[in-house]
Structure formats: C-alpha cells, structure tokens
Coordinates of C-alpha atoms in Angstrom, one line a residue:
X23 CA 30.8 14.3 -3.1
X24 CA 34.6 14.5 -2.6
X25 CA 35.0 10.7 -3.1
X26 CA 32.9 10.9 -6.3
X27 CA 35.0 13.8 -7.6
X28 CA 38.3 12.0 -6.9
X29 CA 37.0 8.8 -8.6
X30 CA 36.0 10.8 -11.7
X31 CA 39.3 12.6 -11.9
X32 CA 41.2 9.2 -11.7
X33 CA 38.9 7.8 -14.4
X34 CA 40.0 10.6 -16.7
X35 CA 43.6 9.3 -16.7
X36 CA 43.0 6.0 -18.7
X37 CA 40.6 7.8 -21.0
X38 CA 43.3 10.4 -21.9
X39 CA 46.0 7.8 -22.3
X40 CA 43.7 5.9 -24.7
X41 CA 43.0 9.1 -26.6
X42 CA 46.7 9.9 -26.9
X43 CA 47.4 6.5 -28.3
X44 CA 44.7 6.9 -31.0
X45 CA 45.8 10.4 -32.0
X46 CA 49.6 9.5 -32.0
X47 CA 49.3 6.6 -34.3
X48 CA 46.5 7.7 -36.5
X49 CA 48.2 11.0 -37.5
X50 CA 51.1 8.9 -38.8
X51 CA 48.8 7.0 -41.1
X52 CA 48.1 10.2 -43.1
X53 CA 50.0 10.0 -46.4
X54 CA 53.2 12.0 -46.6
X55 CA 55.3 13.3 -43.7
X56 CA 57.1 16.4 -42.7
X57 CA 60.5 15.2 -44.1
X58 CA 59.0 14.8 -47.6
X59 CA 57.5 18.3 -47.4
X60 CA 60.8 19.9 -46.2
X61 CA 62.8 18.1 -49.0
X62 CA 60.2 19.1 -51.7
X63 CA 60.5 22.8 -50.7
X64 CA 64.3 22.9 -51.4
X65 CA 66.5 21.9 -54.2
X66 CA 68.6 19.2 -52.5
X67 CA 71.1 17.1 -54.4
X68 CA 71.8 14.4 -51.8
X69 CA 68.3 13.5 -50.7
X70 CA 69.2 10.4 -48.7
X71 CA 71.8 12.1 -46.5
X72 CA 69.5 15.1 -46.0
X73 CA 66.6 12.8 -45.1
X74 CA 68.7 11.0 -42.5
X75 CA 70.0 14.2 -40.9
X76 CA 66.5 15.7 -40.7
X77 CA 65.1 12.6 -39.1
X78 CA 67.9 12.6 -36.5
X79 CA 67.4 16.3 -35.8
X80 CA 63.6 16.0 -35.5
X81 CA 63.7 12.8 -33.4
X82 CA 62.0 10.8 -36.2
X83 CA 64.8 8.3 -36.6
X84 CA 63.4 5.9 -34.0
X85 CA 60.3 3.7 -34.0
X86 CA 56.9 5.3 -33.3
X87 CA 56.7 3.4 -30.0
X88 CA 59.9 5.1 -28.8
X89 CA 58.6 8.5 -30.0
X90 CA 55.4 7.9 -28.1
X91 CA 57.3 7.1 -25.0
X92 CA 59.5 10.2 -25.2
X93 CA 56.4 12.4 -25.9
X94 CA 54.5 11.0 -22.9
X95 CA 57.6 11.2 -20.6
X96 CA 58.0 14.9 -21.5
X97 CA 54.4 15.6 -20.7
X98 CA 54.3 13.7 -17.4
X99 CA 57.6 14.9 -16.0
X100 CA 57.9 18.4 -17.5
X101 CA 54.4 19.3 -18.8
X102 CA 56.2 19.8 -22.1
X103 CA 54.1 19.1 -25.3
X104 CA 57.2 19.1 -27.4
X105 CA 58.6 21.3 -30.2
X106 CA 57.0 22.1 -33.5
X107 CA 58.8 20.2 -36.4
X108 CA 58.2 23.0 -38.9
X109 CA 58.5 26.2 -36.8
X110 CA 61.0 25.0 -34.2
X111 CA 59.1 26.7 -31.4
X112 CA 57.6 25.2 -28.3
X113 CA 54.1 23.7 -28.8
X114 CA 53.0 25.0 -25.4
X115 CA 54.0 28.6 -26.5
X116 CA 52.1 28.3 -29.7
X117 CA 49.0 26.9 -28.0
X118 CA 49.0 29.6 -25.3
X119 CA 49.4 32.3 -27.9
X120 CA 46.3 31.1 -29.8
X121 CA 44.2 29.8 -26.9
X122 CA 42.6 33.2 -26.1
X123 CA 41.1 33.4 -29.6
X124 CA 39.5 30.0 -29.5
X125 CA 38.4 30.4 -25.9
X126 CA 36.7 33.8 -26.6
X127 CA 35.0 32.4 -29.7
X128 CA 33.7 29.4 -27.8
X129 CA 32.4 31.5 -24.9
X130 CA 30.6 34.0 -27.2
X131 CA 29.0 31.1 -29.1
X132 CA 28.0 29.4 -25.8
X133 CA 26.5 32.6 -24.4
X134 CA 24.6 33.5 -27.5
X135 CA 23.3 29.9 -27.8
X136 CA 22.1 29.8 -24.2
X137 CA 20.6 33.3 -24.2
X138 CA 18.6 32.5 -27.3
X139 CA 17.7 28.9 -26.5
X140 CA 16.4 28.9 -22.9
X141 CA 14.1 32.0 -22.9
X142 CA 12.6 31.1 -26.3
X143 CA 12.2 27.5 -25.3
X144 CA 10.6 28.4 -22.0
X145 CA 8.2 30.9 -23.7
X146 CA 7.3 28.4 -26.4
X147 CA 6.4 25.8 -23.7
X148 CA 4.3 28.1 -21.5
X149 CA 2.5 29.6 -24.6
X150 CA 2.1 26.3 -26.4
X151 CA 0.5 26.5 -29.9
X152 CA 0.5 30.3 -30.0
X153 CA 2.1 32.5 -32.6
X154 CA 5.1 33.0 -30.3
X155 CA 5.5 29.2 -30.0
X156 CA 5.3 28.7 -33.8
X157 CA 7.9 31.5 -34.3
X158 CA 10.3 29.9 -31.8
X159 CA 9.9 26.5 -33.3
X160 CA 10.5 27.9 -36.8
X161 CA 13.7 29.6 -35.6
X162 CA 14.9 26.3 -34.1
X163 CA 14.1 24.3 -37.3
X164 CA 16.0 26.9 -39.4
X165 CA 19.0 26.7 -37.0
X166 CA 19.0 22.9 -37.4
X167 CA 18.5 22.9 -41.2
X168 CA 21.1 25.5 -42.2
X169 CA 24.8 24.3 -41.9
X170 CA 27.0 26.6 -40.0
X171 CA 29.9 26.4 -42.5
X172 CA 27.5 27.4 -45.3
X173 CA 26.0 30.3 -43.4
X174 CA 29.4 31.5 -42.4
X175 CA 30.6 31.4 -46.0
X176 CA 27.5 33.3 -47.2
X177 CA 28.1 36.0 -44.6
X178 CA 31.7 36.4 -45.8
X179 CA 30.9 36.3 -49.6
X180 CA 27.6 38.0 -50.3
X181 CA 27.7 41.1 -48.1
X182 CA 31.2 41.8 -49.6
X183 CA 29.7 41.6 -53.1
X184 CA 26.5 43.5 -52.5
X185 CA 27.3 46.1 -49.9
X186 CA 31.1 46.1 -49.9
X187 CA 31.1 44.9 -46.3
X188 CA 32.9 42.0 -44.7
X189 CA 33.4 40.9 -41.1
X190 CA 36.4 42.4 -39.4
X191 CA 39.5 40.2 -39.5
X192 CA 41.8 42.6 -37.7
X193 CA 42.4 41.0 -34.3
X194 CA 42.6 43.4 -31.5
X195 CA 43.1 42.4 -27.9
X196 CA 40.1 42.8 -25.6
X197 CA 42.2 44.8 -23.2
X198 CA 43.2 47.2 -25.8
X199 CA 39.8 47.9 -27.4
X200 CA 36.8 45.7 -26.2
X201 CA 34.5 47.1 -29.0
X202 CA 36.8 46.3 -31.8
X203 CA 37.6 42.9 -30.3
X204 CA 33.9 42.0 -30.2
X205 CA 33.4 43.2 -33.8
X206 CA 35.8 40.5 -34.8
X207 CA 34.2 37.7 -32.8
X208 CA 30.5 38.5 -32.8
X209 CA 29.7 37.3 -36.3
X210 CA 31.4 33.9 -36.2
X211 CA 30.3 33.5 -32.6
X212 CA 26.7 34.2 -33.6
X213 CA 26.9 31.7 -36.5
X214 CA 28.1 29.0 -34.1
X215 CA 25.7 30.1 -31.4
X216 CA 22.7 29.9 -33.7
X217 CA 23.3 26.2 -34.5
X218 CA 23.9 25.5 -30.8
X219 CA 20.8 27.3 -29.7
X220 CA 18.5 25.4 -32.1
X221 CA 19.1 22.0 -30.4
X222 CA 18.9 23.6 -26.9
X223 CA 15.7 25.4 -27.8
X224 CA 13.9 22.3 -28.8
X225 CA 15.1 20.4 -25.7
X226 CA 14.2 23.2 -23.4
X227 CA 10.7 23.4 -24.8
X228 CA 10.1 19.7 -24.7
X229 CA 11.3 19.4 -21.1
X230 CA 9.3 22.4 -19.9
X231 CA 6.2 20.9 -21.4
X232 CA 6.8 17.6 -19.6
X233 CA 7.6 19.3 -16.2
X234 CA 4.5 21.7 -16.5
X235 CA 2.3 18.6 -16.6
X236 CA 3.7 17.2 -13.3
X237 CA 1.5 17.1 -10.2
X238 CA 3.6 19.4 -8.1
X239 CA 3.3 22.1 -10.7
X240 CA -0.5 21.7 -10.6
X241 CA -0.3 22.0 -6.8
X242 CA 1.8 25.2 -7.1
X243 CA -0.8 26.7 -9.5
X244 CA -3.6 25.6 -7.1
X245 CA -1.9 27.4 -4.2
X246 CA -2.2 30.6 -6.1
X247 CA 1.5 31.2 -6.8
X248 CA 2.4 33.7 -9.4
X249 CA 3.3 32.4 -12.9
X250 CA 6.9 33.8 -12.6
X251 CA 7.4 31.9 -9.3
X252 CA 6.0 28.6 -10.6
X253 CA 8.0 28.8 -13.8
X254 CA 11.4 29.9 -12.4
X255 CA 11.5 28.4 -8.9
X256 CA 9.6 25.1 -9.5
X257 CA 9.6 24.2 -13.2
X258 CA 12.8 25.6 -14.8
X259 CA 15.4 23.9 -12.5
X260 CA 14.0 20.4 -13.1
X261 CA 13.6 21.1 -16.9
X262 CA 17.2 22.3 -17.2
X263 CA 18.8 19.0 -16.1
X264 CA 18.6 17.4 -19.6
X265 CA 19.5 20.7 -21.2
X266 CA 22.7 21.0 -19.1
X267 CA 23.5 17.4 -20.1
X268 CA 23.0 18.3 -23.8
X269 CA 25.3 21.4 -23.4
X270 CA 28.1 19.1 -22.1
X271 CA 27.5 16.7 -25.0
X272 CA 27.6 19.6 -27.5
X273 CA 31.0 20.9 -26.4
X274 CA 32.8 18.7 -28.9
X275 CA 30.6 20.2 -31.6
X276 CA 31.6 23.6 -30.5
X277 CA 35.3 22.6 -30.7
X278 CA 34.8 21.3 -34.3
X279 CA 32.8 24.4 -35.1
X280 CA 35.6 26.6 -34.0
X281 CA 37.9 24.9 -36.4
X282 CA 35.6 25.6 -39.3
X283 CA 34.7 29.2 -38.2
X284 CA 38.4 30.1 -37.6
X285 CA 39.2 28.9 -41.1
X286 CA 36.3 30.8 -42.7
X287 CA 36.8 34.1 -40.8
X288 CA 40.7 33.8 -40.7
X289 CA 40.9 33.8 -36.9
X290 CA 44.3 32.8 -35.6
X291 CA 43.1 30.4 -33.0
X292 CA 43.7 26.7 -32.2
X293 CA 41.4 25.5 -34.9
X294 CA 43.3 27.3 -37.6
X295 CA 46.6 26.1 -36.1
X296 CA 45.3 22.5 -36.2
X297 CA 44.4 22.8 -39.9
X298 CA 47.8 24.3 -40.7
X299 CA 49.6 21.6 -38.6
X300 CA 47.8 18.7 -40.3
X301 CA 48.6 20.1 -43.7
X302 CA 52.3 20.4 -42.7
X303 CA 52.3 17.0 -40.9
X304 CA 53.5 18.8 -37.8
X305 CA 52.9 15.9 -35.4
X306 CA 53.7 17.5 -32.1
X307 CA 51.3 20.4 -32.6
X308 CA 48.5 18.1 -33.8
X309 CA 49.0 15.7 -30.8
X310 CA 49.2 18.6 -28.3
X311 CA 46.0 20.2 -29.6
X312 CA 44.1 16.9 -29.6
X313 CA 45.3 16.3 -26.0
X314 CA 44.1 19.7 -24.9
X315 CA 40.8 19.3 -26.7
X316 CA 40.3 16.0 -25.0
X317 CA 41.1 17.4 -21.5
X318 CA 38.7 20.3 -22.1
X319 CA 35.8 18.0 -23.2
X320 CA 36.3 15.6 -20.3
X321 CA 36.6 18.4 -17.7
X322 CA 33.4 20.1 -19.0
X323 CA 31.5 16.8 -18.8
X324 CA 32.7 16.4 -15.2
X325 CA 31.4 19.9 -14.4
X326 CA 28.1 19.1 -16.0
X327 CA 27.7 15.9 -13.9
X328 CA 28.5 17.9 -10.7
X329 CA 26.0 20.5 -11.6
X330 CA 23.1 18.0 -11.3
X331 CA 23.4 18.2 -7.5
X332 CA 22.8 22.0 -7.6
X333 CA 19.8 21.7 -10.0
X334 CA 18.1 18.7 -8.3
X335 CA 18.5 18.3 -4.5
X336 CA 17.5 14.7 -4.9
X337 CA 20.7 13.9 -6.6
X338 CA 23.3 12.5 -4.2
X339 CA 27.0 11.7 -5.0
X340 CA 28.6 8.8 -3.1

C-alpha cells in the first residue's frame, strides 16, 4: 500500500509539469495581451516607450521560455505562484481569499448530488419497474437533459420577474452566520448537484441491478437475512465501486460547473477570478489557477483509487 501510494505521488510530477507547459504556452496564443489592454485604457503619447517600460516592469521583456523557467523556479523553490499583472497583488493571496467560496460550492454540490443519487438509485434497483423506479429514472433523465447553465439562468431571471425574488448574492462568512451563508450557496449548489446526481443515479441503479443478480446475493436471501442487511452489507459496497470511480471522473465537470455557476450567481470564487483573469490576460493568475485545479483533480483521483481497497477487500495494492 505504501509503495503504491509513493509511486502514484511520483507519477503526479510529470503529469503536472506537462499540464503547466500546456497552460503556459496556450494562454499566450489568445489574441491580445495585458500590455495592449493597459495602453488602451490610458491616453499615452509615447506608446513604444511605455510598452517597453511596462514589459520590463512585468517581466514580459524576455522570451516565453525564460518566463516559464522563472515561474517554475519560483514555485519549486518558494511555493510562489507569482504576482498579478493587473492588480499587482500576490497570486497566492488572491487564490486563498477566493478558495473558500469555490470549495464550499463544490462540497455542497457534491453532497447534494450523492445524497440524491445513491438512495434513489438503490431504491430504483430494489423496486425495479415500479412507480418509484419510473419516478427516479424520470428525475435522472431530466437532470441529464437540462443544461446546468440554462437552469441557473432561469432561476436567476424568472423568479425575479414573476415573484420579485432572486437568489442571495450577499456573501456572508459561514462563521458569522451559517444560515445566511447557506442561503447564498444552496441554490447554485443544488443546480450543480442535480446534474451531478443524474449520472450517479443511473450508474447506481445499473450496478445495483447487476450485483443483486449475483450468486452470493441469492445465498444471502436464502439464509433468511433481512433486506436491509443484504442491501447495505452485501450488495451496496460492491455496487459503489464504479460509482466512486465516476465521482472521481466527474470532479473536472464540477470544477467547470463552478466557473459557470459563479459567473451566473456572481459568487467571488476561483471560477469568477479565472474568467476575469482571462479577459484581462492576467497570465500569472490563469496559470496559478490551472495548476491548482490540476493538483486537485489528480489528488482526488488518487483518493478514489485508494478507496477501492476499503470498498472491496479483494483489491490489493503492491
């Protein structure tokens, strides 16, 4: 187990380096740059002199290869993601200030998705072809068919027109007022969680149906065990292995969903910061956020792989 864990951690290093290379060079292919935007915002007579001085001040007067080397050196030696070109503040400080918003939104969406998906999926499987099963499958199909960005937009627009109500955008710290804090996050979290739960629901139902047809489940029924014992102790653990895998694969979708939801509901998280930074061509913030998103996705996939040993005793790590 320890050896497997160390090998997986070491394997993350080349993956992250490759990801940084892609992000670093692709962001510079976007038309326009931060220097052009700064010059266009001010009435400057000597544009060439100003451009040269800005490039020296921002460290953009050297080749992209040298810029990449400096950026990676600062990360490796000092854990420094750089300085924002537009705001002049530390990228790390900006990220840490907005991280709790994105983290809370993602956790709420994940909890809502799992709480909806697994119980409904299990019930649909053990009550196959009943009214409850058809109801659960209908909810799953609706969750797959309705785009999250459209649903979020409709929730913002039409309740405000019809009932003069709109989701709260006043961000209050959870420590200060948990209720007001949840009022801000529950609607966008529910929109993200509904789409997430639809996929998980169908997977849970399909895997439960497959597991319930296994011989060891028939043996458990024949021994006279209670339905609750058979479902929870014998069937559910094995059925959850593909579901847990799908959760790990769905994490990038949650990250992308947070960018959209934060833009729609005006939540000052990492997603909104990424959109603003791309529009301003603020390279250090974009690269820092992409690096953080990559680390989160890789770590969660590692945790998912390690969880197999807990769900299935037959799984052994070498």
